[in-house]
Amino acid sequence: MALERSRRALKLAEQHLVLLEEVAQATDADLFGNVLACSLPMIRNIGPVLDAESQGARTAAFGMWWANTRDDKRHQCIAELRNAVFKGMEEDRVQVAEAEVRVTAPEEKVTAYNPTVVTTETTRVEVKHIREGQVVDEQVITMTVPANVEDGPTVRRKWVIVGGDCDGQDLLGALRNYVEWMRDEILPEAERLLVVEG
């Protein structure tokens, strides 16, 4: 059975995920919080739409399988976050972590095999992971970087889930994982297990 409404809900969820990814690096944390409050229910909505759309076409196999999906950690994580948003508590459950990357002044090198290609090498890249204003992890690595990298710090934001089944997980990674699970596993299996109309 083709689940057209569930597929539309999936498409909407994917669009909201893209929107969240676009605003994740915004310097205005309120903007990300506002978009999250609007997008999370749309992402979570795939399951309820599937639940409603499958009524009347369920087989015994579907019923057993569908009941077991509720215990999946991906489902629990998104449900907990959605519930926090509905209660206005998303700020307690999602916090920003920052990664500050500092590149030391690179040296230019011309490669021997192609003198027109210029690469730069750096002897030191410092990465600091910052959560709630505190450095929680520091790394120093050596790597080759492109010639256009400027000296100095670059700060990248990462939104992290706090508490519950997904404590410490990257928020966008968890949301992406949920949407991909629904797209790649849940909807195809539901369509296979439901009674074909006709």
PDB file of C-alpha atoms in Angstrom:
ATOM      1  CA  MET A   1       0.000   0.000   0.000  1.00  0.00           C
ATOM      2  CA  ALA A   2       1.412   3.378  -0.997  1.00  0.00           C
ATOM      3  CA  LEU A   3       1.485   5.788   1.960  1.00  0.00           C
ATOM      4  CA  GLU A   4       1.073   9.080   0.106  1.00  0.00           C
ATOM      5  CA  ARG A   5       0.242  11.266   3.133  1.00  0.00           C
ATOM      6  CA  SER A   6       3.137   9.780   5.089  1.00  0.00           C
ATOM      7  CA  ARG A   7       5.470  10.457   2.147  1.00  0.00           C
ATOM      8  CA  ARG A   8       4.260  14.096   2.078  1.00  0.00           C
ATOM      9  CA  ALA A   9       4.931  14.336   5.839  1.00  0.00           C
ATOM     10  CA  LEU A  10       8.422  12.952   5.183  1.00  0.00           C
ATOM     11  CA  LYS A  11       9.073  15.557   2.479  1.00  0.00           C
ATOM     12  CA  LEU A  12       7.960  18.334   4.836  1.00  0.00           C
ATOM     13  CA  ALA A  13      10.217  16.938   7.582  1.00  0.00           C
ATOM     14  CA  GLU A  14      13.182  16.890   5.179  1.00  0.00           C
ATOM     15  CA  GLN A  15      12.514  20.534   4.253  1.00  0.00           C
ATOM     16  CA  HIS A  16      12.386  21.541   7.921  1.00  0.00           C
ATOM     17  CA  LEU A  17      15.637  19.690   8.580  1.00  0.00           C
ATOM     18  CA  VAL A  18      17.329  21.640   5.766  1.00  0.00           C
ATOM     19  CA  LEU A  19      16.020  24.870   7.268  1.00  0.00           C
ATOM     20  CA  LEU A  20      17.407  23.932  10.702  1.00  0.00           C
ATOM     21  CA  GLU A  21      20.792  23.104   9.176  1.00  0.00           C
ATOM     22  CA  GLU A  22      20.845  26.500   7.453  1.00  0.00           C
ATOM     23  CA  VAL A  23      20.235  28.474  10.663  1.00  0.00           C
ATOM     24  CA  ALA A  24      22.409  26.280  12.923  1.00  0.00           C
ATOM     25  CA  GLN A  25      25.418  28.575  12.491  1.00  0.00           C
ATOM     26  CA  ALA A  26      23.426  31.783  13.042  1.00  0.00           C
ATOM     27  CA  THR A  27      24.880  34.040  15.698  1.00  0.00           C
ATOM     28  CA  ASP A  28      21.353  34.661  16.982  1.00  0.00           C
ATOM     29  CA  ALA A  29      20.595  31.663  19.217  1.00  0.00           C
ATOM     30  CA  ASP A  30      16.962  32.782  19.483  1.00  0.00           C
ATOM     31  CA  LEU A  31      16.560  32.385  15.723  1.00  0.00           C
ATOM     32  CA  PHE A  32      17.691  28.761  15.915  1.00  0.00           C
ATOM     33  CA  GLY A  33      15.420  28.140  18.920  1.00  0.00           C
ATOM     34  CA  ASN A  34      12.419  29.614  17.104  1.00  0.00           C
ATOM     35  CA  VAL A  35      13.051  27.564  13.964  1.00  0.00           C
ATOM     36  CA  LEU A  36      13.548  24.444  16.113  1.00  0.00           C
ATOM     37  CA  ALA A  37      10.207  25.048  17.869  1.00  0.00           C
ATOM     38  CA  CYS A  38       8.463  25.184  14.469  1.00  0.00           C
ATOM     39  CA  SER A  39      10.434  22.400  12.776  1.00  0.00           C
ATOM     40  CA  LEU A  40      10.617  19.714  15.449  1.00  0.00           C
ATOM     41  CA  PRO A  41       6.865  18.965  15.448  1.00  0.00           C
ATOM     42  CA  MET A  42       6.960  18.688  11.636  1.00  0.00           C
ATOM     43  CA  ILE A  43       9.890  16.274  11.800  1.00  0.00           C
ATOM     44  CA  ARG A  44       8.216  14.215  14.536  1.00  0.00           C
ATOM     45  CA  ASN A  45       4.901  14.216  12.628  1.00  0.00           C
ATOM     46  CA  ILE A  46       5.894  11.472  10.179  1.00  0.00           C
ATOM     47  CA  GLY A  47       4.974   8.751  12.687  1.00  0.00           C
ATOM     48  CA  PRO A  48       1.543  10.127  13.663  1.00  0.00           C
ATOM     49  CA  VAL A  49       0.627  10.620   9.987  1.00  0.00           C
ATOM     50  CA  LEU A  50       1.684   7.031   9.274  1.00  0.00           C
ATOM     51  CA  ASP A  51      -0.327   5.850  12.280  1.00  0.00           C
ATOM     52  CA  ALA A  52      -3.482   7.607  11.033  1.00  0.00           C
ATOM     53  CA  GLU A  53      -2.996   6.677   7.373  1.00  0.00           C
ATOM     54  CA  SER A  54      -2.516   2.979   8.151  1.00  0.00           C
ATOM     55  CA  GLN A  55      -5.830   2.661  10.022  1.00  0.00           C
ATOM     56  CA  GLY A  56      -8.107   0.168   8.304  1.00  0.00           C
ATOM     57  CA  ALA A  57      -5.311  -1.454   6.303  1.00  0.00           C
ATOM     58  CA  ARG A  58      -3.291  -3.012   9.131  1.00  0.00           C
ATOM     59  CA  THR A  59      -2.326  -6.637   9.169  1.00  0.00           C
ATOM     60  CA  ALA A  60      -1.385  -8.567  12.323  1.00  0.00           C
ATOM     61  CA  ALA A  61       2.253  -8.429  11.195  1.00  0.00           C
ATOM     62  CA  PHE A  62       2.026  -4.646  10.798  1.00  0.00           C
ATOM     63  CA  GLY A  63       0.471  -4.266  14.248  1.00  0.00           C
ATOM     64  CA  MET A  64       3.266  -6.179  15.984  1.00  0.00           C
ATOM     65  CA  TRP A  65       5.977  -4.428  13.994  1.00  0.00           C
ATOM     66  CA  TRP A  66       4.467  -0.961  14.517  1.00  0.00           C
ATOM     67  CA  ALA A  67       4.183  -1.479  18.296  1.00  0.00           C
ATOM     68  CA  ASN A  68       7.877  -2.396  18.447  1.00  0.00           C
ATOM     69  CA  THR A  69       8.971   0.810  16.687  1.00  0.00           C
ATOM     70  CA  ARG A  70       7.815   2.863  19.695  1.00  0.00           C
ATOM     71  CA  ASP A  71      10.655   1.374  21.750  1.00  0.00           C
ATOM     72  CA  ASP A  72      13.350   2.442  19.282  1.00  0.00           C
ATOM     73  CA  LYS A  73      15.790   4.974  20.763  1.00  0.00           C
ATOM     74  CA  ARG A  74      15.452   7.246  17.706  1.00  0.00           C
ATOM     75  CA  HIS A  75      11.716   7.487  18.250  1.00  0.00           C
ATOM     76  CA  GLN A  76      12.094   8.056  22.003  1.00  0.00           C
ATOM     77  CA  CYS A  77      14.679  10.783  21.510  1.00  0.00           C
ATOM     78  CA  ILE A  78      12.565  12.787  19.055  1.00  0.00           C
ATOM     79  CA  ALA A  79       9.412  12.306  21.150  1.00  0.00           C
ATOM     80  CA  GLU A  80      11.200  13.646  24.250  1.00  0.00           C
ATOM     81  CA  LEU A  81      12.456  16.687  22.351  1.00  0.00           C
ATOM     82  CA  ARG A  82       9.052  17.368  20.810  1.00  0.00           C
ATOM     83  CA  ASN A  83       7.426  17.163  24.258  1.00  0.00           C
ATOM     84  CA  ALA A  84       9.974  19.638  25.623  1.00  0.00           C
ATOM     85  CA  VAL A  85       9.142  22.053  22.782  1.00  0.00           C
ATOM     86  CA  PHE A  86       5.407  21.758  23.509  1.00  0.00           C
ATOM     87  CA  LYS A  87       6.098  22.636  27.157  1.00  0.00           C
ATOM     88  CA  GLY A  88       8.337  25.562  26.215  1.00  0.00           C
ATOM     89  CA  MET A  89      11.361  23.796  27.695  1.00  0.00           C
ATOM     90  CA  GLU A  90      13.492  23.442  24.560  1.00  0.00           C
ATOM     91  CA  GLU A  91      16.177  25.713  26.054  1.00  0.00           C
ATOM     92  CA  ASP A  92      16.615  23.180  28.886  1.00  0.00           C
ATOM     93  CA  ARG A  93      17.018  20.275  26.465  1.00  0.00           C
ATOM     94  CA  VAL A  94      19.100  21.814  23.663  1.00  0.00           C
ATOM     95  CA  GLN A  95      22.263  23.807  24.214  1.00  0.00           C
ATOM     96  CA  VAL A  96      24.896  25.185  21.921  1.00  0.00           C
ATOM     97  CA  ALA A  97      28.409  23.834  21.971  1.00  0.00           C
ATOM     98  CA  GLU A  98      31.104  25.623  20.043  1.00  0.00           C
ATOM     99  CA  ALA A  99      34.214  24.327  18.394  1.00  0.00           C
ATOM    100  CA  GLU A 100      36.919  26.960  18.033  1.00  0.00           C
ATOM    101  CA  VAL A 101      39.456  26.051  15.377  1.00  0.00           C
ATOM    102  CA  ARG A 102      42.671  28.089  15.317  1.00  0.00           C
ATOM    103  CA  VAL A 103      45.058  27.654  12.402  1.00  0.00           C
ATOM    104  CA  THR A 104      48.638  28.876  12.810  1.00  0.00           C
ATOM    105  CA  ALA A 105      50.262  30.773   9.960  1.00  0.00           C
ATOM    106  CA  PRO A 106      50.751  28.290   7.116  1.00  0.00           C
ATOM    107  CA  GLU A 107      53.729  28.042   4.801  1.00  0.00           C
ATOM    108  CA  GLU A 108      53.259  27.823   1.050  1.00  0.00           C
ATOM    109  CA  LYS A 109      54.713  24.833  -0.770  1.00  0.00           C
ATOM    110  CA  VAL A 110      54.772  24.081  -4.477  1.00  0.00           C
ATOM    111  CA  THR A 111      54.149  20.424  -5.175  1.00  0.00           C
ATOM    112  CA  ALA A 112      56.885  18.710  -7.160  1.00  0.00           C
ATOM    113  CA  TYR A 113      54.540  16.808  -9.463  1.00  0.00           C
ATOM    114  CA  ASN A 114      52.544  19.881 -10.479  1.00  0.00           C
ATOM    115  CA  PRO A 115      54.244  23.249  -9.948  1.00  0.00           C
ATOM    116  CA  THR A 116      51.013  25.155 -10.700  1.00  0.00           C
ATOM    117  CA  VAL A 117      49.189  23.669  -7.692  1.00  0.00           C
ATOM    118  CA  VAL A 118      49.941  25.443  -4.449  1.00  0.00           C
ATOM    119  CA  THR A 119      49.109  23.802  -1.150  1.00  0.00           C
ATOM    120  CA  THR A 120      49.769  25.079   2.304  1.00  0.00           C
ATOM    121  CA  GLU A 121      50.761  23.093   5.294  1.00  0.00           C
ATOM    122  CA  THR A 122      50.334  23.994   8.881  1.00  0.00           C
ATOM    123  CA  THR A 123      52.233  22.594  11.754  1.00  0.00           C
ATOM    124  CA  ARG A 124      49.448  23.208  14.250  1.00  0.00           C
ATOM    125  CA  VAL A 125      45.649  23.327  14.344  1.00  0.00           C
ATOM    126  CA  GLU A 126      44.042  23.847  17.738  1.00  0.00           C
ATOM    127  CA  VAL A 127      40.452  22.675  18.265  1.00  0.00           C
ATOM    128  CA  LYS A 128      38.588  23.602  21.446  1.00  0.00           C
ATOM    129  CA  HIS A 129      35.123  22.196  22.138  1.00  0.00           C
ATOM    130  CA  ILE A 130      33.183  24.644  24.292  1.00  0.00           C
ATOM    131  CA  ARG A 131      29.935  23.853  26.126  1.00  0.00           C
ATOM    132  CA  GLU A 132      28.156  26.331  28.368  1.00  0.00           C
ATOM    133  CA  GLY A 133      31.149  28.647  28.127  1.00  0.00           C
ATOM    134  CA  GLN A 134      33.624  26.008  29.368  1.00  0.00           C
ATOM    135  CA  VAL A 135      36.257  24.196  27.325  1.00  0.00           C
ATOM    136  CA  VAL A 136      35.295  20.507  27.572  1.00  0.00           C
ATOM    137  CA  ASP A 137      37.866  19.110  25.148  1.00  0.00           C
ATOM    138  CA  GLU A 138      41.012  20.382  23.440  1.00  0.00           C
ATOM    139  CA  GLN A 139      42.963  18.884  20.559  1.00  0.00           C
ATOM    140  CA  VAL A 140      46.065  19.918  18.656  1.00  0.00           C
ATOM    141  CA  ILE A 141      46.512  18.303  15.264  1.00  0.00           C
ATOM    142  CA  THR A 142      48.755  18.670  12.216  1.00  0.00           C
ATOM    143  CA  MET A 143      47.103  18.722   8.832  1.00  0.00           C
ATOM    144  CA  THR A 144      47.305  20.074   5.285  1.00  0.00           C
ATOM    145  CA  VAL A 145      44.910  22.944   4.650  1.00  0.00           C
ATOM    146  CA  PRO A 146      43.914  24.822   1.471  1.00  0.00           C
ATOM    147  CA  ALA A 147      45.878  27.916   0.482  1.00  0.00           C
ATOM    148  CA  ASN A 148      42.943  30.251   1.173  1.00  0.00           C
ATOM    149  CA  VAL A 149      42.671  29.436   4.895  1.00  0.00           C
ATOM    150  CA  GLU A 150      43.334  32.519   6.979  1.00  0.00           C
ATOM    151  CA  ASP A 151      45.281  32.600  10.204  1.00  0.00           C
ATOM    152  CA  GLY A 152      43.178  32.880  13.339  1.00  0.00           C
ATOM    153  CA  PRO A 153      40.163  31.349  15.028  1.00  0.00           C
ATOM    154  CA  THR A 154      37.009  30.082  13.373  1.00  0.00           C
ATOM    155  CA  VAL A 155      34.050  29.224  15.582  1.00  0.00           C
ATOM    156  CA  ARG A 156      31.547  26.550  14.559  1.00  0.00           C
ATOM    157  CA  ARG A 157      28.342  25.987  16.487  1.00  0.00           C
ATOM    158  CA  LYS A 158      26.996  22.572  17.349  1.00  0.00           C
ATOM    159  CA  TRP A 159      23.633  22.127  19.044  1.00  0.00           C
ATOM    160  CA  VAL A 160      23.684  19.357  21.644  1.00  0.00           C
ATOM    161  CA  ILE A 161      20.836  17.461  23.342  1.00  0.00           C
ATOM    162  CA  VAL A 162      20.894  17.687  27.134  1.00  0.00           C
ATOM    163  CA  GLY A 163      19.284  14.962  29.255  1.00  0.00           C
ATOM    164  CA  GLY A 164      17.039  12.066  28.353  1.00  0.00           C
ATOM    165  CA  ASP A 165      17.832   9.126  26.089  1.00  0.00           C
ATOM    166  CA  CYS A 166      19.984  11.215  23.740  1.00  0.00           C
ATOM    167  CA  ASP A 167      22.066  13.206  26.226  1.00  0.00           C
ATOM    168  CA  GLY A 168      25.194  14.607  24.607  1.00  0.00           C
ATOM    169  CA  GLN A 169      24.172  13.782  21.033  1.00  0.00           C
ATOM    170  CA  ASP A 170      24.449  16.276  18.226  1.00  0.00           C
ATOM    171  CA  LEU A 171      20.891  17.598  17.735  1.00  0.00           C
ATOM    172  CA  LEU A 172      21.014  17.885  13.949  1.00  0.00           C
ATOM    173  CA  GLY A 173      22.613  14.440  13.695  1.00  0.00           C
ATOM    174  CA  ALA A 174      19.822  12.921  15.809  1.00  0.00           C
ATOM    175  CA  LEU A 175      17.133  14.641  13.723  1.00  0.00           C
ATOM    176  CA  ARG A 176      18.805  13.577  10.467  1.00  0.00           C
ATOM    177  CA  ASN A 177      19.109  10.018  11.783  1.00  0.00           C
ATOM    178  CA  TYR A 178      15.378   9.991  12.626  1.00  0.00           C
ATOM    179  CA  VAL A 179      14.315  11.320   9.210  1.00  0.00           C
ATOM    180  CA  GLU A 180      16.594   8.848   7.393  1.00  0.00           C
ATOM    181  CA  TRP A 181      15.253   5.992   9.554  1.00  0.00           C
ATOM    182  CA  MET A 182      11.696   6.938   8.626  1.00  0.00           C
ATOM    183  CA  ARG A 183      12.577   7.304   4.926  1.00  0.00           C
ATOM    184  CA  ASP A 184      14.822   4.270   4.508  1.00  0.00           C
ATOM    185  CA  GLU A 185      13.327   1.729   6.940  1.00  0.00           C
ATOM    186  CA  ILE A 186       9.978   2.629   8.487  1.00  0.00           C
ATOM    187  CA  LEU A 187       7.943   3.814   5.489  1.00  0.00           C
ATOM    188  CA  PRO A 188       9.120   1.046   3.113  1.00  0.00           C
ATOM    189  CA  GLU A 189       8.435  -1.642   5.723  1.00  0.00           C
ATOM    190  CA  ALA A 190       5.020  -0.165   6.570  1.00  0.00           C
ATOM    191  CA  GLU A 191       4.064  -0.130   2.887  1.00  0.00           C
ATOM    192  CA  ARG A 192       5.165  -3.758   2.582  1.00  0.00           C
ATOM    193  CA  LEU A 193       3.181  -4.928   5.646  1.00  0.00           C
ATOM    194  CA  LEU A 194      -0.082  -3.093   4.993  1.00  0.00           C
ATOM    195  CA  VAL A 195      -2.994  -4.603   3.089  1.00  0.00           C
ATOM    196  CA  VAL A 196      -3.148  -3.483  -0.533  1.00  0.00           C
ATOM    197  CA  GLU A 197      -6.349  -1.558  -1.248  1.00  0.00           C
ATOM    198  CA  GLY A 198      -8.593  -2.796  -3.966  1.00  0.00           C
TER     199      GLY A 198
END
